[in-house]
Amino acid sequence: MGVSGECFDVIIVGAGVMGSSAAYQTAKRGLKTLLLDQYDFLHHRGSSHGETRTIRATYPQDYYYPLVMESYKLWREAEAQIGYQVYYDAHHFDMGHADDPDLQAVIANCRKHSVPHQVLRSDQVVQKFSGLISIPDDWLGVSNGLGGVLKPTKATAMYQTLAYKNGAVLRDNTEIIDIKRDNINGGVLVFTAGGERFWGKKCVVTVGAWMKKLVKAVSGIELPIQPMETHVCYWRIKGGHEAKYALGGDFPTFASYGETYIYGTPTLEFPGLIKVAVHGGNPCDPDKRPWGSGAKMDVLKKWLDRTFSGLVDSSEPVVKQACMYSVTPTEDFVIDFLGGKFGKDVVVGGGFSGHGFKMAPVIGRILTDLVVEGEAKGVDISPFRIGRFIQICRL
């Protein structure tokens, strides 16, 4: 346990999956690392808890493909270090109107990167999935082998354990209220609500839905990262059909493009239930959450009836879990130096919610590169720079 006044090579504020992955990477490289979180480790108030997350390589945005492909490799490497599994293989299926620009971009990127895939008409979809999935006649489906399911709480715990094994100091229930530049010794001073103070050569901030609040408090920069409350729903598969939707068979992870983006995973965590949810949610204050009902539930129920041919009970979800999103206006990440008075001593990583969990291994590696090398190695992070918000951020 870190003692107030102790010095570190890097202090990581926020111990969700991104901060925990970064702590593993910094500790593995021999840096004296402190990982802090304002709540209990593995708490359920943020974005890194729950049962499953989807991993897929098909994105409309081309710059995510290399990040996901590196993450596949790094998930397996971390599993080999810890000795248990957090990533489970599956096929992936995208669907949408034939003219949907996002779906067409997915197809173009599959071709660009030589991803083995099938573009399927509605009748071919029914045939491929033995009637378990159906789409309208004017839609297309895209099937590929680069899918999978991640166990988020288990994965976050994995990275925290690996960080500890490599010498990192872990502290939970430690709220950070300020970060200041040390004008005498260089580096940064990190202050806690309990009156403690830590010094670090570098600092990484990965506080999810609290990013906007903390960054504004310590730097005056107001990043356009919006906290949102969302819900993950599990629906009952009708009797006699449960095994057909289970992970390990032919049923894929899936994403449905359109005005409402709907996604889901095969049955894994709850036998007889399938996870299907709406991407998005309601803006909120992460410290004053309404814990309200899910968004667009009527749209989701209609989609279930149409897509699963009546084999899934769409009357009400059997299980509903609340979660936090933190999203930018474009839903692209923020990975950059905070700049200003902090220069390159403070690195921020945020805006990951809704689709970033799958890339946690490579995000941890990139944040560590920024700390150690002063630049990201082998990837282009220009789409994630703070400078793209120059007209939005208030300095």
CSV table of C-alpha atoms in Angstrom, one decimal:
chain,number,residue,atom,x,y,z
A,1,MET,CA,0.0,0.0,0.0
A,2,GLY,CA,1.4,3.4,-1.0
A,3,VAL,CA,2.2,5.8,1.8
A,4,SER,CA,1.4,9.5,1.6
A,5,GLY,CA,4.4,11.4,0.3
A,6,GLU,CA,5.8,8.3,-1.6
A,7,CYS,CA,7.3,8.9,-5.0
A,8,PHE,CA,6.4,7.0,-8.2
A,9,ASP,CA,7.5,6.9,-11.8
A,10,VAL,CA,3.8,6.9,-12.9
A,11,ILE,CA,0.6,7.4,-11.0
A,12,ILE,CA,-2.6,6.1,-12.7
A,13,VAL,CA,-5.8,7.6,-11.6
A,14,GLY,CA,-8.8,5.4,-12.4
A,15,ALA,CA,-8.7,1.6,-12.1
A,16,GLY,CA,-11.2,0.5,-14.6
A,17,VAL,CA,-10.0,-1.8,-17.4
A,18,MET,CA,-8.1,1.0,-19.1
A,19,GLY,CA,-6.2,2.2,-16.1
A,20,SER,CA,-5.6,-1.4,-14.9
A,21,SER,CA,-4.3,-2.4,-18.3
A,22,ALA,CA,-2.0,0.6,-18.3
A,23,ALA,CA,-0.8,-0.2,-14.8
A,24,TYR,CA,0.1,-3.7,-15.9
A,25,GLN,CA,2.1,-2.3,-18.9
A,26,THR,CA,4.0,0.3,-16.9
A,27,ALA,CA,4.8,-2.1,-14.1
A,28,LYS,CA,5.9,-4.7,-16.6
A,29,ARG,CA,8.4,-2.2,-18.0
A,30,GLY,CA,9.9,-1.7,-14.6
A,31,LEU,CA,8.3,1.6,-13.7
A,32,LYS,CA,7.3,2.2,-10.1
A,33,THR,CA,3.5,2.4,-10.5
A,34,LEU,CA,0.7,3.5,-8.3
A,35,LEU,CA,-2.9,2.6,-9.4
A,36,LEU,CA,-5.7,4.6,-7.6
A,37,ASP,CA,-9.5,4.4,-7.7
A,38,GLN,CA,-12.0,6.4,-5.9
A,39,TYR,CA,-14.2,3.4,-5.1
A,40,ASP,CA,-13.7,-0.3,-4.3
A,41,PHE,CA,-11.8,-2.1,-7.0
A,42,LEU,CA,-14.2,-3.8,-9.4
A,43,HIS,CA,-17.1,-1.6,-8.3
A,44,HIS,CA,-20.3,-1.3,-10.4
A,45,ARG,CA,-20.6,2.5,-10.6
A,46,GLY,CA,-18.6,2.8,-13.8
A,47,SER,CA,-18.0,1.1,-17.1
A,48,SER,CA,-15.7,-1.9,-16.4
A,49,HIS,CA,-18.0,-4.3,-14.6
A,50,GLY,CA,-20.7,-6.8,-15.6
A,51,GLU,CA,-20.9,-10.1,-17.4
A,52,THR,CA,-19.9,-9.7,-21.1
A,53,ARG,CA,-18.6,-7.4,-23.7
A,54,THR,CA,-18.3,-8.0,-27.5
A,55,ILE,CA,-15.0,-8.0,-29.3
A,56,ARG,CA,-15.2,-7.5,-33.1
A,57,ALA,CA,-12.9,-6.3,-35.8
A,58,THR,CA,-15.5,-4.9,-38.1
A,59,TYR,CA,-15.8,-1.1,-37.8
A,60,PRO,CA,-17.1,1.6,-40.2
A,61,GLN,CA,-14.0,3.6,-39.1
A,62,ASP,CA,-10.9,2.1,-40.6
A,63,TYR,CA,-8.5,3.3,-37.8
A,64,TYR,CA,-10.0,0.9,-35.3
A,65,TYR,CA,-9.1,-2.3,-37.2
A,66,PRO,CA,-5.3,-2.4,-36.2
A,67,LEU,CA,-6.2,-1.6,-32.6
A,68,VAL,CA,-8.6,-4.5,-32.4
A,69,MET,CA,-6.3,-6.9,-34.1
A,70,GLU,CA,-3.4,-6.1,-31.7
A,71,SER,CA,-5.8,-6.5,-28.8
A,72,TYR,CA,-6.7,-10.0,-29.8
A,73,LYS,CA,-3.1,-10.9,-29.5
A,74,LEU,CA,-2.6,-9.0,-26.2
A,75,TRP,CA,-5.7,-10.6,-24.6
A,76,ARG,CA,-4.2,-14.0,-25.2
A,77,GLU,CA,-0.8,-13.0,-23.9
A,78,ALA,CA,-2.4,-11.6,-20.6
A,79,GLU,CA,-4.4,-14.8,-20.2
A,80,ALA,CA,-1.2,-16.9,-20.5
A,81,GLN,CA,0.3,-14.8,-17.7
A,82,ILE,CA,-2.7,-15.1,-15.4
A,83,GLY,CA,-3.6,-18.7,-16.1
A,84,TYR,CA,-7.4,-18.3,-16.8
A,85,GLN,CA,-9.6,-17.3,-19.7
A,86,VAL,CA,-11.3,-13.9,-20.2
A,87,TYR,CA,-11.8,-13.9,-24.0
A,88,TYR,CA,-14.0,-16.5,-25.7
A,89,ASP,CA,-14.0,-17.0,-29.5
A,90,ALA,CA,-17.2,-16.5,-31.6
A,91,HIS,CA,-18.1,-15.5,-35.1
A,92,HIS,CA,-19.5,-12.0,-35.6
A,93,PHE,CA,-22.5,-10.9,-37.7
A,94,ASP,CA,-23.3,-7.3,-38.8
A,95,MET,CA,-26.6,-6.4,-40.3
A,96,GLY,CA,-28.4,-3.3,-41.7
A,97,HIS,CA,-30.2,-1.8,-44.6
A,98,ALA,CA,-28.3,-2.4,-47.9
A,99,ASP,CA,-27.8,1.3,-48.3
A,100,ASP,CA,-26.7,2.0,-44.7
A,101,PRO,CA,-23.4,3.9,-45.0
A,102,ASP,CA,-22.0,2.3,-41.8
A,103,LEU,CA,-22.7,-1.2,-43.0
A,104,GLN,CA,-21.2,-0.4,-46.4
A,105,ALA,CA,-18.1,0.9,-44.7
A,106,VAL,CA,-17.9,-2.3,-42.7
A,107,ILE,CA,-17.9,-4.3,-46.0
A,108,ALA,CA,-15.3,-2.0,-47.6
A,109,ASN,CA,-13.0,-2.4,-44.6
A,110,CYS,CA,-13.4,-6.1,-44.7
A,111,ARG,CA,-12.2,-6.0,-48.3
A,112,LYS,CA,-9.4,-3.6,-47.6
A,113,HIS,CA,-7.9,-5.7,-44.8
A,114,SER,CA,-8.6,-9.0,-46.5
A,115,VAL,CA,-10.9,-10.2,-43.7
A,116,PRO,CA,-12.6,-13.4,-44.7
A,117,HIS,CA,-16.3,-12.6,-44.8
A,118,GLN,CA,-19.6,-13.3,-46.4
A,119,VAL,CA,-22.1,-10.7,-47.6
A,120,LEU,CA,-25.5,-12.3,-47.3
A,121,ARG,CA,-29.0,-11.5,-48.6
A,122,SER,CA,-32.0,-12.0,-46.3
A,123,ASP,CA,-32.7,-15.5,-47.6
A,124,GLN,CA,-29.0,-16.5,-47.2
A,125,VAL,CA,-29.1,-15.2,-43.6
A,126,VAL,CA,-32.0,-17.5,-42.7
A,127,GLN,CA,-30.2,-20.4,-44.2
A,128,LYS,CA,-26.8,-19.7,-42.6
A,129,PHE,CA,-28.3,-19.4,-39.1
A,130,SER,CA,-30.9,-22.1,-39.5
A,131,GLY,CA,-33.7,-19.6,-39.0
A,132,LEU,CA,-32.4,-18.2,-35.7
A,133,ILE,CA,-31.7,-14.8,-37.3
A,134,SER,CA,-33.8,-13.1,-40.0
A,135,ILE,CA,-33.5,-9.7,-41.6
A,136,PRO,CA,-35.8,-7.6,-43.9
A,137,ASP,CA,-35.5,-8.2,-47.6
A,138,ASP,CA,-33.9,-4.9,-48.2
A,139,TRP,CA,-31.1,-5.5,-45.6
A,140,LEU,CA,-27.7,-7.3,-45.9
A,141,GLY,CA,-25.8,-9.3,-43.4
A,142,VAL,CA,-22.0,-9.5,-43.1
A,143,SER,CA,-20.6,-12.7,-41.4
A,144,ASN,CA,-17.0,-13.1,-40.4
A,145,GLY,CA,-14.9,-15.0,-37.9
A,146,LEU,CA,-13.4,-12.1,-36.0
A,147,GLY,CA,-15.9,-11.9,-33.1
A,148,GLY,CA,-15.8,-13.0,-29.5
A,149,VAL,CA,-17.0,-12.4,-25.9
A,150,LEU,CA,-15.0,-10.8,-23.1
A,151,LYS,CA,-15.7,-11.1,-19.3
A,152,PRO,CA,-15.3,-7.5,-18.1
A,153,THR,CA,-15.1,-7.8,-14.3
A,154,LYS,CA,-12.8,-10.8,-14.7
A,155,ALA,CA,-10.6,-9.1,-17.2
A,156,THR,CA,-10.2,-5.9,-15.1
A,157,ALA,CA,-9.3,-8.1,-12.1
A,158,MET,CA,-6.8,-9.9,-14.3
A,159,TYR,CA,-5.0,-6.7,-15.2
A,160,GLN,CA,-5.0,-5.5,-11.6
A,161,THR,CA,-3.5,-8.8,-10.5
A,162,LEU,CA,-0.8,-8.8,-13.2
A,163,ALA,CA,0.0,-5.2,-12.3
A,164,TYR,CA,0.5,-6.2,-8.7
A,165,LYS,CA,2.6,-9.2,-9.6
A,166,ASN,CA,4.9,-6.9,-11.6
A,167,GLY,CA,5.4,-4.6,-8.6
A,168,ALA,CA,2.6,-2.0,-8.9
A,169,VAL,CA,1.1,-0.5,-5.8
A,170,LEU,CA,-2.8,-0.6,-5.8
A,171,ARG,CA,-5.0,1.6,-3.7
A,172,ASP,CA,-8.8,1.7,-3.9
A,173,ASN,CA,-11.3,4.0,-2.0
A,174,THR,CA,-8.9,6.8,-2.7
A,175,GLU,CA,-10.6,9.8,-4.3
A,176,ILE,CA,-8.3,12.2,-6.2
A,177,ILE,CA,-9.3,15.8,-5.9
A,178,ASP,CA,-6.4,17.6,-7.5
A,179,ILE,CA,-3.4,17.2,-9.7
A,180,LYS,CA,-0.7,19.9,-9.7
A,181,ARG,CA,2.5,20.4,-11.5
A,182,ASP,CA,5.5,20.3,-9.2
A,183,ASN,CA,7.4,23.5,-10.2
A,184,ILE,CA,10.3,22.7,-7.9
A,185,ASN,CA,11.1,19.1,-8.6
A,186,GLY,CA,9.3,18.6,-11.9
A,187,GLY,CA,6.6,15.9,-12.3
A,188,VAL,CA,3.2,16.1,-10.7
A,189,LEU,CA,1.6,16.1,-7.3
A,190,VAL,CA,-1.6,14.1,-6.8
A,191,PHE,CA,-3.8,15.0,-3.9
A,192,THR,CA,-6.5,12.8,-2.3
A,193,ALA,CA,-9.7,13.7,-0.5
A,194,GLY,CA,-8.2,12.0,2.6
A,195,GLY,CA,-5.4,14.6,2.8
A,196,GLU,CA,-2.7,12.4,1.2
A,197,ARG,CA,-0.2,13.5,-1.4
A,198,PHE,CA,1.8,11.5,-3.9
A,199,TRP,CA,4.5,12.5,-6.3
A,200,GLY,CA,4.9,11.1,-9.8
A,201,LYS,CA,7.2,11.7,-12.7
A,202,LYS,CA,4.2,11.1,-14.9
A,203,CYS,CA,0.4,10.8,-14.4
A,204,VAL,CA,-2.2,8.9,-16.4
A,205,VAL,CA,-5.9,9.8,-16.0
A,206,THR,CA,-8.4,7.1,-16.9
A,207,VAL,CA,-11.5,8.0,-14.9
A,208,GLY,CA,-14.2,7.1,-17.4
A,209,ALA,CA,-17.5,9.0,-16.7
A,210,TRP,CA,-15.6,11.3,-14.3
A,211,MET,CA,-13.1,12.5,-16.9
A,212,LYS,CA,-14.8,15.7,-17.8
A,213,LYS,CA,-15.2,16.7,-14.1
A,214,LEU,CA,-11.6,15.9,-13.0
A,215,VAL,CA,-9.9,17.3,-16.1
A,216,LYS,CA,-11.8,20.6,-15.8
A,217,ALA,CA,-11.0,20.8,-12.1
A,218,VAL,CA,-7.2,20.3,-12.5
A,219,SER,CA,-6.6,22.1,-15.8
A,220,GLY,CA,-9.5,24.2,-16.8
A,221,ILE,CA,-9.9,22.2,-20.0
A,222,GLU,CA,-13.5,21.0,-20.5
A,223,LEU,CA,-13.3,17.9,-22.6
A,224,PRO,CA,-16.6,17.1,-24.5
A,225,ILE,CA,-16.9,13.7,-22.9
A,226,GLN,CA,-20.6,13.1,-21.9
A,227,PRO,CA,-21.5,10.6,-19.1
A,228,MET,CA,-24.5,8.6,-20.0
A,229,GLU,CA,-26.5,5.9,-18.1
A,230,THR,CA,-27.3,2.9,-20.2
A,231,HIS,CA,-28.8,-0.6,-19.6
A,232,VAL,CA,-27.8,-4.1,-20.6
A,233,CYS,CA,-30.8,-6.4,-21.1
A,234,TYR,CA,-31.1,-10.2,-21.0
A,235,TRP,CA,-34.1,-11.8,-22.6
A,236,ARG,CA,-35.6,-15.3,-22.1
A,237,ILE,CA,-35.1,-17.8,-25.0
A,238,LYS,CA,-38.3,-19.8,-25.5
A,239,GLY,CA,-38.3,-23.4,-24.3
A,240,GLY,CA,-36.5,-26.0,-26.4
A,241,HIS,CA,-34.3,-23.4,-28.2
A,242,GLU,CA,-31.9,-22.4,-25.5
A,243,ALA,CA,-28.9,-24.4,-26.8
A,244,LYS,CA,-29.1,-22.9,-30.2
A,245,TYR,CA,-28.2,-19.5,-28.9
A,246,ALA,CA,-25.3,-20.6,-26.7
A,247,LEU,CA,-21.7,-19.5,-27.0
A,248,GLY,CA,-19.6,-22.3,-28.6
A,249,GLY,CA,-22.1,-23.1,-31.3
A,250,ASP,CA,-22.9,-21.3,-34.6
A,251,PHE,CA,-24.7,-18.4,-33.1
A,252,PRO,CA,-22.6,-15.2,-33.4
A,253,THR,CA,-22.0,-11.9,-31.6
A,254,PHE,CA,-24.0,-9.4,-33.6
A,255,ALA,CA,-24.5,-5.7,-34.4
A,256,SER,CA,-27.5,-4.1,-36.1
A,257,TYR,CA,-26.9,-0.8,-37.8
A,258,GLY,CA,-29.6,1.9,-38.4
A,259,GLU,CA,-31.2,4.8,-36.5
A,260,THR,CA,-31.0,2.6,-33.4
A,261,TYR,CA,-27.8,0.6,-33.0
A,262,ILE,CA,-28.6,-2.8,-31.4
A,263,TYR,CA,-26.0,-5.3,-30.3
A,264,GLY,CA,-25.8,-8.6,-28.4
A,265,THR,CA,-23.9,-11.8,-27.6
A,266,PRO,CA,-24.7,-15.5,-27.5
A,267,THR,CA,-25.8,-17.1,-24.2
A,268,LEU,CA,-22.9,-17.4,-21.7
A,269,GLU,CA,-23.5,-15.9,-18.3
A,270,PHE,CA,-27.2,-16.7,-17.7
A,271,PRO,CA,-28.4,-20.0,-19.1
A,272,GLY,CA,-31.5,-19.6,-21.2
A,273,LEU,CA,-31.1,-15.9,-21.6
A,274,ILE,CA,-29.6,-13.9,-24.4
A,275,LYS,CA,-28.0,-10.4,-24.1
A,276,VAL,CA,-29.5,-7.8,-26.5
A,277,ALA,CA,-29.3,-4.1,-25.8
A,278,VAL,CA,-29.4,-0.7,-27.3
A,279,HIS,CA,-26.2,1.2,-27.8
A,280,GLY,CA,-26.6,4.6,-26.1
A,281,GLY,CA,-28.4,6.0,-23.1
A,282,ASN,CA,-29.5,9.1,-21.2
A,283,PRO,CA,-27.0,11.9,-20.3
A,284,CYS,CA,-26.4,12.1,-16.6
A,285,ASP,CA,-24.2,13.2,-13.7
A,286,PRO,CA,-22.1,10.2,-12.7
A,287,ASP,CA,-22.4,11.3,-9.1
A,288,LYS,CA,-26.2,11.7,-9.2
A,289,ARG,CA,-27.4,8.9,-11.4
A,290,PRO,CA,-31.2,8.5,-11.8
A,291,TRP,CA,-30.9,4.7,-12.1
A,292,GLY,CA,-33.8,5.0,-14.5
A,293,SER,CA,-35.3,2.7,-17.1
A,294,GLY,CA,-33.6,1.8,-20.4
A,295,ALA,CA,-33.8,3.9,-23.5
A,296,LYS,CA,-35.7,2.9,-26.6
A,297,MET,CA,-37.2,-0.2,-25.1
A,298,ASP,CA,-40.1,-0.3,-27.5
A,299,VAL,CA,-37.8,-0.2,-30.5
A,300,LEU,CA,-35.7,-3.0,-29.0
A,301,LYS,CA,-38.7,-5.2,-28.4
A,302,LYS,CA,-39.9,-4.8,-32.0
A,303,TRP,CA,-36.4,-5.6,-33.2
A,304,LEU,CA,-36.3,-8.8,-31.1
A,305,ASP,CA,-39.6,-10.1,-32.5
A,306,ARG,CA,-38.5,-9.4,-36.1
A,307,THR,CA,-35.0,-10.7,-35.9
A,308,PHE,CA,-35.3,-13.8,-33.8
A,309,SER,CA,-38.5,-15.1,-35.4
A,310,GLY,CA,-40.5,-15.3,-32.2
A,311,LEU,CA,-38.0,-17.6,-30.5
A,312,VAL,CA,-37.1,-15.0,-27.8
A,313,ASP,CA,-39.6,-13.6,-25.4
A,314,SER,CA,-39.7,-9.9,-26.0
A,315,SER,CA,-42.3,-8.9,-23.5
A,316,GLU,CA,-39.8,-7.8,-20.9
A,317,PRO,CA,-36.1,-8.3,-20.2
A,318,VAL,CA,-35.6,-10.9,-17.4
A,319,VAL,CA,-32.4,-9.2,-16.2
A,320,LYS,CA,-31.5,-5.5,-16.6
A,321,GLN,CA,-28.1,-4.1,-15.5
A,322,ALA,CA,-27.2,-0.4,-15.3
A,323,CYS,CA,-23.9,0.8,-16.7
A,324,MET,CA,-22.1,4.1,-17.4
A,325,TYR,CA,-21.0,5.3,-20.8
A,326,SER,CA,-18.6,8.2,-21.4
A,327,VAL,CA,-18.7,9.3,-25.0
A,328,THR,CA,-17.4,12.1,-27.2
A,329,PRO,CA,-19.5,13.7,-29.9
A,330,THR,CA,-18.1,11.4,-32.5
A,331,GLU,CA,-17.8,8.4,-30.1
A,332,ASP,CA,-14.1,8.3,-30.9
A,333,PHE,CA,-11.7,8.0,-28.0
A,334,VAL,CA,-9.5,10.7,-26.3
A,335,ILE,CA,-5.9,9.6,-26.0
A,336,ASP,CA,-3.4,12.4,-25.7
A,337,PHE,CA,-1.2,14.5,-23.5
A,338,LEU,CA,-3.2,16.9,-21.4
A,339,GLY,CA,-0.8,19.7,-22.4
A,340,GLY,CA,-1.0,23.2,-21.1
A,341,LYS,CA,0.9,23.7,-17.8
A,342,PHE,CA,1.3,19.9,-17.6
A,343,GLY,CA,3.0,19.5,-20.9
A,344,LYS,CA,3.7,15.8,-21.5
A,345,ASP,CA,3.6,14.9,-17.8
A,346,VAL,CA,-0.1,14.1,-17.7
A,347,VAL,CA,-1.7,11.6,-20.2
A,348,VAL,CA,-5.4,11.2,-20.5
A,349,GLY,CA,-7.5,8.3,-21.9
A,350,GLY,CA,-11.2,8.6,-22.0
A,351,GLY,CA,-14.4,8.5,-24.1
A,352,PHE,CA,-14.1,4.7,-24.5
A,353,SER,CA,-17.6,3.6,-23.5
A,354,GLY,CA,-19.9,1.7,-25.7
A,355,HIS,CA,-17.2,0.1,-27.8
A,356,GLY,CA,-13.7,0.6,-26.2
A,357,PHE,CA,-13.5,-2.3,-23.8
A,358,LYS,CA,-12.4,-4.7,-26.4
A,359,MET,CA,-9.3,-2.5,-27.1
A,360,ALA,CA,-8.2,-2.2,-23.4
A,361,PRO,CA,-5.0,-4.2,-23.9
A,362,VAL,CA,-3.7,-2.0,-26.7
A,363,ILE,CA,-5.0,1.2,-25.0
A,364,GLY,CA,-2.9,0.3,-22.0
A,365,ARG,CA,0.1,-0.2,-24.2
A,366,ILE,CA,-0.4,3.1,-26.0
A,367,LEU,CA,-0.8,5.1,-22.7
A,368,THR,CA,2.4,3.5,-21.5
A,369,ASP,CA,4.2,4.4,-24.7
A,370,LEU,CA,3.1,8.0,-24.3
A,371,VAL,CA,4.5,8.0,-20.7
A,372,VAL,CA,7.8,6.2,-21.6
A,373,GLU,CA,8.5,7.2,-25.1
A,374,GLY,CA,6.6,10.4,-25.5
A,375,GLU,CA,4.7,9.0,-28.5
A,376,ALA,CA,2.5,6.1,-29.5
A,377,LYS,CA,4.5,3.3,-31.2
A,378,GLY,CA,3.1,1.6,-34.3
A,379,VAL,CA,-0.3,3.1,-34.3
A,380,ASP,CA,-1.9,6.4,-35.5
A,381,ILE,CA,-3.6,8.1,-32.6
A,382,SER,CA,-4.4,11.4,-34.5
A,383,PRO,CA,-8.1,10.6,-34.5
A,384,PHE,CA,-8.0,10.6,-30.7
A,385,ARG,CA,-6.1,13.8,-30.1
A,386,ILE,CA,-7.6,16.6,-27.9
A,387,GLY,CA,-6.8,19.1,-30.6
A,388,ARG,CA,-9.7,17.9,-32.7
A,389,PHE,CA,-12.0,19.5,-30.2
A,390,ILE,CA,-10.4,23.0,-30.5
A,391,GLN,CA,-13.8,24.6,-31.3
A,392,ILE,CA,-15.5,22.8,-28.4
A,393,CYS,CA,-13.0,22.7,-25.5
A,394,ARG,CA,-13.0,25.8,-23.3
A,395,LEU,CA,-9.5,26.6,-22.0
